[in-house]
């Protein structure tokens, strides 16, 4: 066979080929950049969202306060320990004319115009201070009390012109300042953004979560154990499985409709109570726990079951003494994720009436309450400019809670995840 | 007496039974020749405790429903009740007023007719409480005594306790079915009532939506209940605008993360996407209403659109799309990862570039999973409430202009049910009909998605 018999091989790297290859590589590069761009977009949106909330919200943890020195030796208020002790301090002091005392000293310090700009509920903070420490009444004390909303806006350079002028005057005199408002975490809803707080909503959230956890966790874990370890393979267990998977995908607002039509029909007196809210959210959370629980139980190797069975344990003992403890970290991770979802849920709770204006923190599972996300929703509807900052501040608190829960879930997953 | 006290009583009695039976089992074991019982002492304890707790709890559940009726009957038998009006709302109101005073929930009564009833109420409630307590104690003791007498050395308590436990497990898994039935039942029941007032044809195919909660409930105007604008708004915001954002971005994110990203970057990006998915929807809604919607309106204004609304479908849809990105990306991630590496390697070995491999080999192979993921994403988007409640409007509007105000099914459910309307009014019941439609559509989407995955997934395994 001679070389002459071979047809000449066409060169592969022709100019056309080179051009095509270049084009293909350019395409490849563009595609890769598009992927990176997509990710960057998501991350940028996330950062933008967090930055907007934080920048707005930092203002929400502050409020404009006026300096009011009060000389109680002149005020003639009587501290009767019996009256101050039993939680009626505000009432007792109001009857003694504390509001007038505060108004008088405010006028002394701030002038007539400024005194009118003291928050309507400011005297209550003085009353609380007296209740905490009755000895104040024998000396003179300087208070920083919330200003009116108008003046607070004036300090920010918004609102009516005369308020801006007044605010500048007072601020220059050092009598009006933006101060960190620790009370934001301990007060409840109010109609004035200067006087609102989130403790009422936070407590409502905590009570609701307790009910949700107390119902969803045991039911979810027991159902997961049954389906994974004991259920026979038949049509009935298929129905159970399908309904659990479907429930996990049902929109949350449908659970609100269920709570409204069923729970409120059974307990008509507990409208907007954490009990009903917790029951509704429990139905929503339960499928999440069941699905996570089944995966965790499935991951426990059969050799552990066989070993326990071989030394004479009953199937029930195998499950409760060996399988469940080993699967528990996985179940807990799923539970925390489900609870985090329930904590951020708003729509179903709106439907069952947890959107009421609740000015005092709920004192039990059956008293009217609202929860943090619903409080955010309610404040977001307020036209008042001051509520924008307060809403963002409440969002920061909510996000912090969720972050802590998710971090806990990730920690549990990393700490206890076992490769068998 | 509240049921809570009865439940606490049940627990207390149960604990007593548990301790007593366990102690007896220990003494039996000490006395027996072999030093063995047929079951461990604690199982005897649990057996007795179950026989105490379960009957008392069942009784407490029945009693909490029966007791108020017994109280009312005995009050009505009292001579002071003769002056009451006939059956009806007024009578029920007087009774509940008198009860509130009797239990200490109210200071005084408004209706003079209620005043003489307070004392009978107080007596009846006290009497019923004592009866309930005595019966509960009797039931508990009877159950406990029956079980306690069976504690013998050769009694197989463990099998009995385990059978009860199995029943409890089964009961827990039935909660899912009960919930599904509860959802279906309540939705269907109220929807049927609604269709008794407004016919289904004008609801499903009417194009005008403006329910009036103040109108006469007995004679609603069916032309006001045309839900087509709501369905269109839902589809336009959730399935079109949101998906235009979420599908390309989610898919490209997943491709970059699985194919290109160095593992260090992936370790940072994945949790970031998870945070994006974990942000509560009320926060997204606030973000959309406060930041995005005004920005879009201003932008439209500068582009010369004069009637741009501050509550636009575009704002709600865009933010919803961002919310769905992590969802689409994790579904796509899973299905791309499930494609066998041999296919990818084969394509690369033939000289294809990575992007050609992804576009011509990986994506087609992963397509069923991706399609299923997109369907689940749509189902989630159309069921999403808070973003649209806060950023879209309540004005029903049948238009294809994304800058106009539009409303969705979920917005209307919230709007109709948070008003002051009564439960017999078609405007309130319409919310349940809308919920039913939403439930059916999301169910269908989930079902199709699962079928697609099941049918095509195994092709490579």
Short mmCIF file of C-alpha atoms in Angstrom, two decimals, chain A residues 11-287:
data_model
loop_
_atom_site.label_atom_id
_atom_site.label_comp_id
_atom_site.label_asym_id
_atom_site.label_seq_id
_atom_site.Cartn_x
_atom_site.Cartn_y
_atom_site.Cartn_z
CA UNK A 11 -6.55 20.32 6.76
CA UNK A 12 -8.97 20.56 9.72
CA UNK A 13 -7.89 23.95 10.90
CA UNK A 14 -9.14 25.92 7.97
CA UNK A 15 -9.82 29.63 8.43
CA UNK A 16 -13.56 28.89 8.39
CA UNK A 17 -13.08 26.37 11.18
CA UNK A 18 -11.03 28.80 13.22
CA UNK A 19 -13.70 31.45 12.84
CA UNK A 20 -16.42 29.00 13.85
CA UNK A 21 -14.45 27.83 16.86
CA UNK A 22 -13.88 31.38 17.97
CA UNK A 23 -17.59 32.01 17.71
CA UNK A 24 -18.35 28.91 19.72
CA UNK A 25 -15.94 29.90 22.45
CA UNK A 26 -17.42 33.38 22.52
CA UNK A 27 -20.84 31.83 22.90
CA UNK A 28 -19.55 29.62 25.68
CA UNK A 29 -18.17 32.67 27.47
CA UNK A 30 -21.42 34.58 27.10
CA UNK A 31 -23.41 31.63 28.45
CA UNK A 32 -21.16 31.34 31.46
CA UNK A 33 -21.43 35.05 32.13
CA UNK A 34 -25.20 34.87 31.83
CA UNK A 35 -25.20 32.21 34.56
CA UNK A 36 -23.00 34.30 36.79
CA UNK A 37 -25.21 37.30 36.05
CA UNK A 38 -28.33 35.41 37.10
CA UNK A 39 -26.75 34.53 40.42
CA UNK A 40 -25.41 38.01 40.97
CA UNK A 41 -28.87 39.41 40.26
CA UNK A 42 -30.42 37.27 43.01
CA UNK A 43 -27.68 38.15 45.46
CA UNK A 44 -27.89 41.85 44.63
CA UNK A 45 -31.66 41.85 45.10
CA UNK A 46 -31.23 40.10 48.44
CA UNK A 47 -28.60 42.60 49.55
CA UNK A 48 -30.69 45.50 48.31
CA UNK A 49 -33.71 44.22 50.23
CA UNK A 50 -31.73 43.74 53.41
CA UNK A 51 -30.01 47.12 53.02
CA UNK A 52 -33.30 48.96 52.44
CA UNK A 53 -34.87 47.35 55.48
CA UNK A 54 -31.84 47.96 57.67
CA UNK A 55 -31.37 51.58 56.66
CA UNK A 56 -35.05 52.33 57.16
CA UNK A 57 -35.26 50.19 60.27
CA UNK A 58 -32.34 51.73 62.14
CA UNK A 59 -34.42 54.89 62.31
CA UNK A 60 -37.27 52.79 63.65
CA UNK A 61 -35.29 51.87 66.73
CA UNK A 62 -34.96 55.57 67.51
CA UNK A 63 -37.47 58.21 68.33
CA UNK A 64 -37.48 61.95 68.88
CA UNK A 65 -37.47 62.75 72.58
CA UNK A 66 -37.88 66.00 74.47
CA UNK A 67 -35.96 66.85 77.62
CA UNK A 68 -38.27 67.48 80.57
CA UNK A 69 -36.71 68.02 84.01
CA UNK A 70 -39.32 67.44 86.71
CA UNK A 71 -38.83 68.61 90.28
CA UNK A 72 -41.03 66.21 92.19
CA UNK A 73 -40.50 67.97 95.51
CA UNK A 74 -42.72 70.74 94.17
CA UNK A 75 -45.23 68.45 92.50
CA UNK A 76 -47.02 67.29 95.63
CA UNK A 77 -47.50 63.73 94.40
CA UNK A 78 -47.93 61.06 97.05
CA UNK A 79 -46.37 57.67 96.64
CA UNK A 80 -48.69 55.25 98.37
CA UNK A 81 -46.90 51.90 98.09
CA UNK A 82 -50.20 50.01 98.26
CA UNK A 83 -51.52 51.90 95.26
CA UNK A 84 -48.35 51.75 93.25
CA UNK A 85 -47.80 48.06 93.84
CA UNK A 86 -50.82 46.32 92.44
CA UNK A 87 -50.45 47.36 88.82
CA UNK A 88 -52.69 50.39 89.13
CA UNK A 89 -49.84 52.88 89.42
CA UNK A 90 -50.83 54.72 86.25
CA UNK A 91 -54.43 55.09 87.37
CA UNK A 92 -53.47 56.25 90.85
CA UNK A 93 -50.98 58.81 89.57
CA UNK A 94 -53.39 60.03 86.94
CA UNK A 95 -55.93 60.75 89.67
CA UNK A 96 -53.29 62.74 91.53
CA UNK A 97 -52.84 64.87 88.41
CA UNK A 98 -49.56 63.58 87.09
CA UNK A 99 -50.45 64.69 83.53
CA UNK A 100 -50.78 68.28 84.72
CA UNK A 101 -47.48 68.04 86.58
CA UNK A 102 -45.71 66.75 83.47
CA UNK A 103 -47.39 69.39 81.31
CA UNK A 104 -46.38 72.14 83.75
CA UNK A 105 -42.71 71.17 83.83
CA UNK A 106 -42.68 70.62 80.08
CA UNK A 107 -43.86 74.17 79.63
CA UNK A 108 -41.19 75.40 82.03
CA UNK A 109 -38.51 73.66 80.04
CA UNK A 110 -39.71 73.87 76.46
CA UNK A 111 -41.96 76.89 76.29
CA UNK A 112 -45.62 76.79 75.43
CA UNK A 113 -45.17 75.72 71.82
CA UNK A 114 -42.79 72.94 72.71
CA UNK A 115 -44.90 71.64 75.59
CA UNK A 116 -47.82 71.11 73.25
CA UNK A 117 -45.61 68.83 71.19
CA UNK A 118 -45.12 66.33 73.98
CA UNK A 119 -46.58 62.90 73.07
CA UNK A 120 -50.08 62.39 74.43
CA UNK A 121 -49.05 59.27 76.36
CA UNK A 122 -45.69 60.65 77.53
CA UNK A 123 -46.84 61.00 81.14
CA UNK A 124 -47.34 57.22 81.31
CA UNK A 125 -43.60 56.74 80.99
CA UNK A 126 -43.10 59.05 83.95
CA UNK A 127 -45.72 57.06 85.84
CA UNK A 128 -43.90 53.83 85.08
CA UNK A 129 -40.64 55.32 86.25
CA UNK A 130 -42.31 56.32 89.53
CA UNK A 131 -43.82 52.88 89.95
CA UNK A 132 -40.38 51.32 89.45
CA UNK A 133 -38.69 53.61 91.91
CA UNK A 134 -41.02 55.64 94.21
CA UNK A 135 -38.03 57.44 95.67
CA UNK A 136 -37.95 59.63 92.57
CA UNK A 137 -40.79 61.58 94.15
CA UNK A 138 -38.43 63.07 96.74
CA UNK A 139 -35.94 64.51 94.26
CA UNK A 140 -35.84 66.13 90.87
CA UNK A 141 -35.24 64.06 87.79
CA UNK A 142 -34.67 64.71 84.08
CA UNK A 143 -36.80 62.66 81.68
CA UNK A 144 -36.52 62.20 77.94
CA UNK A 145 -40.11 61.86 76.79
CA UNK A 146 -41.47 61.11 73.31
CA UNK A 147 -42.38 64.12 71.23
CA UNK A 148 -45.45 64.35 69.04
CA UNK A 149 -45.30 62.71 65.65
CA UNK A 150 -45.42 66.09 63.90
CA UNK A 151 -42.37 67.34 65.75
CA UNK A 152 -40.52 64.08 65.05
CA UNK A 153 -41.16 64.59 61.36
CA UNK A 154 -40.06 68.18 61.67
CA UNK A 155 -36.77 66.99 63.12
CA UNK A 156 -36.28 64.80 60.03
CA UNK A 157 -36.93 67.82 57.83
CA UNK A 158 -40.39 66.72 56.73
CA UNK A 159 -43.88 67.86 57.53
CA UNK A 160 -45.27 71.34 58.16
CA UNK A 161 -42.91 74.32 57.98
CA UNK A 162 -43.62 75.61 61.50
CA UNK A 163 -42.80 72.23 62.99
CA UNK A 164 -39.50 72.16 61.18
CA UNK A 165 -38.65 75.58 62.58
CA UNK A 166 -39.66 74.56 66.10
CA UNK A 167 -37.74 71.31 65.85
CA UNK A 168 -34.60 73.13 64.76
CA UNK A 169 -34.95 75.58 67.65
CA UNK A 170 -35.40 72.83 70.24
CA UNK A 171 -32.66 70.69 68.76
CA UNK A 172 -30.24 73.61 68.81
CA UNK A 173 -31.09 74.17 72.47
CA UNK A 174 -30.26 70.49 73.09
CA UNK A 175 -33.77 69.75 74.25
CA UNK A 176 -34.85 67.61 71.31
CA UNK A 177 -32.85 64.59 70.28
CA UNK A 178 -33.17 61.35 68.41
CA UNK A 179 -32.52 58.67 70.97
CA UNK A 180 -32.35 54.91 70.91
CA UNK A 181 -35.80 53.70 71.87
CA UNK A 182 -35.42 50.59 74.01
CA UNK A 183 -39.15 50.72 74.65
CA UNK A 184 -39.78 49.66 71.06
CA UNK A 185 -39.15 46.11 72.16
CA UNK A 186 -41.30 46.29 75.28
CA UNK A 187 -44.40 48.28 74.28
CA UNK A 188 -47.40 47.23 72.22
CA UNK A 189 -49.35 48.58 69.30
CA UNK A 190 -50.59 52.17 69.48
CA UNK A 191 -52.03 54.69 67.09
CA UNK A 192 -49.04 57.04 67.29
CA UNK A 193 -45.82 55.81 65.65
CA UNK A 194 -43.82 57.51 68.41
CA UNK A 195 -45.41 55.24 70.99
CA UNK A 196 -45.70 51.86 69.30
CA UNK A 197 -43.76 48.77 70.24
CA UNK A 198 -43.62 45.17 69.13
CA UNK A 199 -43.75 43.28 72.39
CA UNK A 200 -47.48 42.56 72.04
CA UNK A 201 -47.03 41.09 68.57
CA UNK A 202 -43.89 39.23 69.58
CA UNK A 203 -45.66 37.67 72.55
CA UNK A 204 -48.57 36.73 70.30
CA UNK A 205 -46.11 35.09 67.91
CA UNK A 206 -44.47 33.17 70.73
CA UNK A 207 -47.80 31.91 72.12
CA UNK A 208 -48.97 30.93 68.63
CA UNK A 209 -45.71 29.09 67.95
CA UNK A 210 -46.02 27.19 71.23
CA UNK A 211 -49.44 25.87 70.20
CA UNK A 212 -48.19 25.08 66.70
CA UNK A 213 -45.20 23.16 68.00
CA UNK A 214 -47.18 21.34 70.70
CA UNK A 215 -49.63 20.05 68.07
CA UNK A 216 -47.56 19.64 64.92
CA UNK A 217 -44.45 18.02 66.38
CA UNK A 218 -45.97 15.01 68.17
CA UNK A 219 -48.55 14.40 65.46
CA UNK A 220 -45.97 14.78 62.71
CA UNK A 221 -43.41 12.50 64.35
CA UNK A 222 -45.95 9.81 65.22
CA UNK A 223 -47.41 9.89 61.71
CA UNK A 224 -43.93 9.66 60.17
CA UNK A 225 -43.10 6.67 62.41
CA UNK A 226 -46.32 4.93 61.46
CA UNK A 227 -45.93 5.48 57.73
CA UNK A 228 -42.26 4.53 57.64
CA UNK A 229 -42.15 1.66 60.13
CA UNK A 230 -45.54 0.07 60.61
CA UNK A 231 -47.91 0.94 57.79
CA UNK A 232 -48.90 -1.96 55.58
CA UNK A 233 -48.67 -1.27 51.86
CA UNK A 234 -52.31 -0.91 50.89
CA UNK A 235 -54.79 1.55 49.48
CA UNK A 236 -55.41 3.21 52.83
CA UNK A 237 -51.81 4.07 53.48
CA UNK A 238 -51.57 5.30 49.88
CA UNK A 239 -54.42 7.70 50.59
CA UNK A 240 -52.66 8.92 53.73
CA UNK A 241 -49.42 9.43 51.82
CA UNK A 242 -51.02 11.27 48.94
CA UNK A 243 -52.93 13.56 51.27
CA UNK A 244 -49.80 14.43 53.24
CA UNK A 245 -47.88 15.27 50.07
CA UNK A 246 -50.77 17.33 48.77
CA UNK A 247 -51.17 19.22 52.03
CA UNK A 248 -47.52 20.26 51.84
CA UNK A 249 -48.29 21.98 48.52
CA UNK A 250 -51.64 23.58 49.34
CA UNK A 251 -51.47 27.41 49.40
CA UNK A 252 -51.38 28.72 52.95
CA UNK A 253 -54.46 30.88 52.48
CA UNK A 254 -56.54 27.71 52.04
CA UNK A 255 -55.58 26.72 55.59
CA UNK A 256 -56.92 30.09 56.67
CA UNK A 257 -60.24 29.27 55.01
CA UNK A 258 -60.25 25.92 56.82
CA UNK A 259 -59.54 27.58 60.17
CA UNK A 260 -62.28 30.10 59.54
CA UNK A 261 -64.90 27.55 58.51
CA UNK A 262 -64.07 24.78 61.01
CA UNK A 263 -62.16 26.05 64.05
CA UNK A 264 -64.06 29.30 64.41
CA UNK A 265 -67.34 27.42 63.99
CA UNK A 266 -66.36 25.13 66.89
CA UNK A 267 -64.84 27.86 69.09
CA UNK A 268 -66.69 31.06 68.13
CA UNK A 269 -65.48 32.87 71.26
CA UNK A 270 -61.78 32.51 70.48
CA UNK A 271 -61.62 34.71 67.40
CA UNK A 272 -58.11 36.10 66.95
CA UNK A 273 -56.73 33.99 69.81
CA UNK A 274 -53.28 32.35 69.57
CA UNK A 275 -55.01 29.02 70.21
CA UNK A 276 -56.89 29.11 66.90
CA UNK A 277 -53.94 30.62 65.03
CA UNK A 278 -51.65 27.93 66.38
CA UNK A 279 -54.06 25.16 65.42
CA UNK A 280 -54.34 26.52 61.88
CA UNK A 281 -50.59 26.83 61.48
CA UNK A 282 -50.10 23.37 63.00
CA UNK A 283 -52.11 21.78 60.19
CA UNK A 284 -49.85 23.63 57.75
CA UNK A 285 -46.61 22.66 59.49
CA UNK A 286 -47.49 19.03 60.20
CA UNK A 287 -46.93 17.76 56.61
#
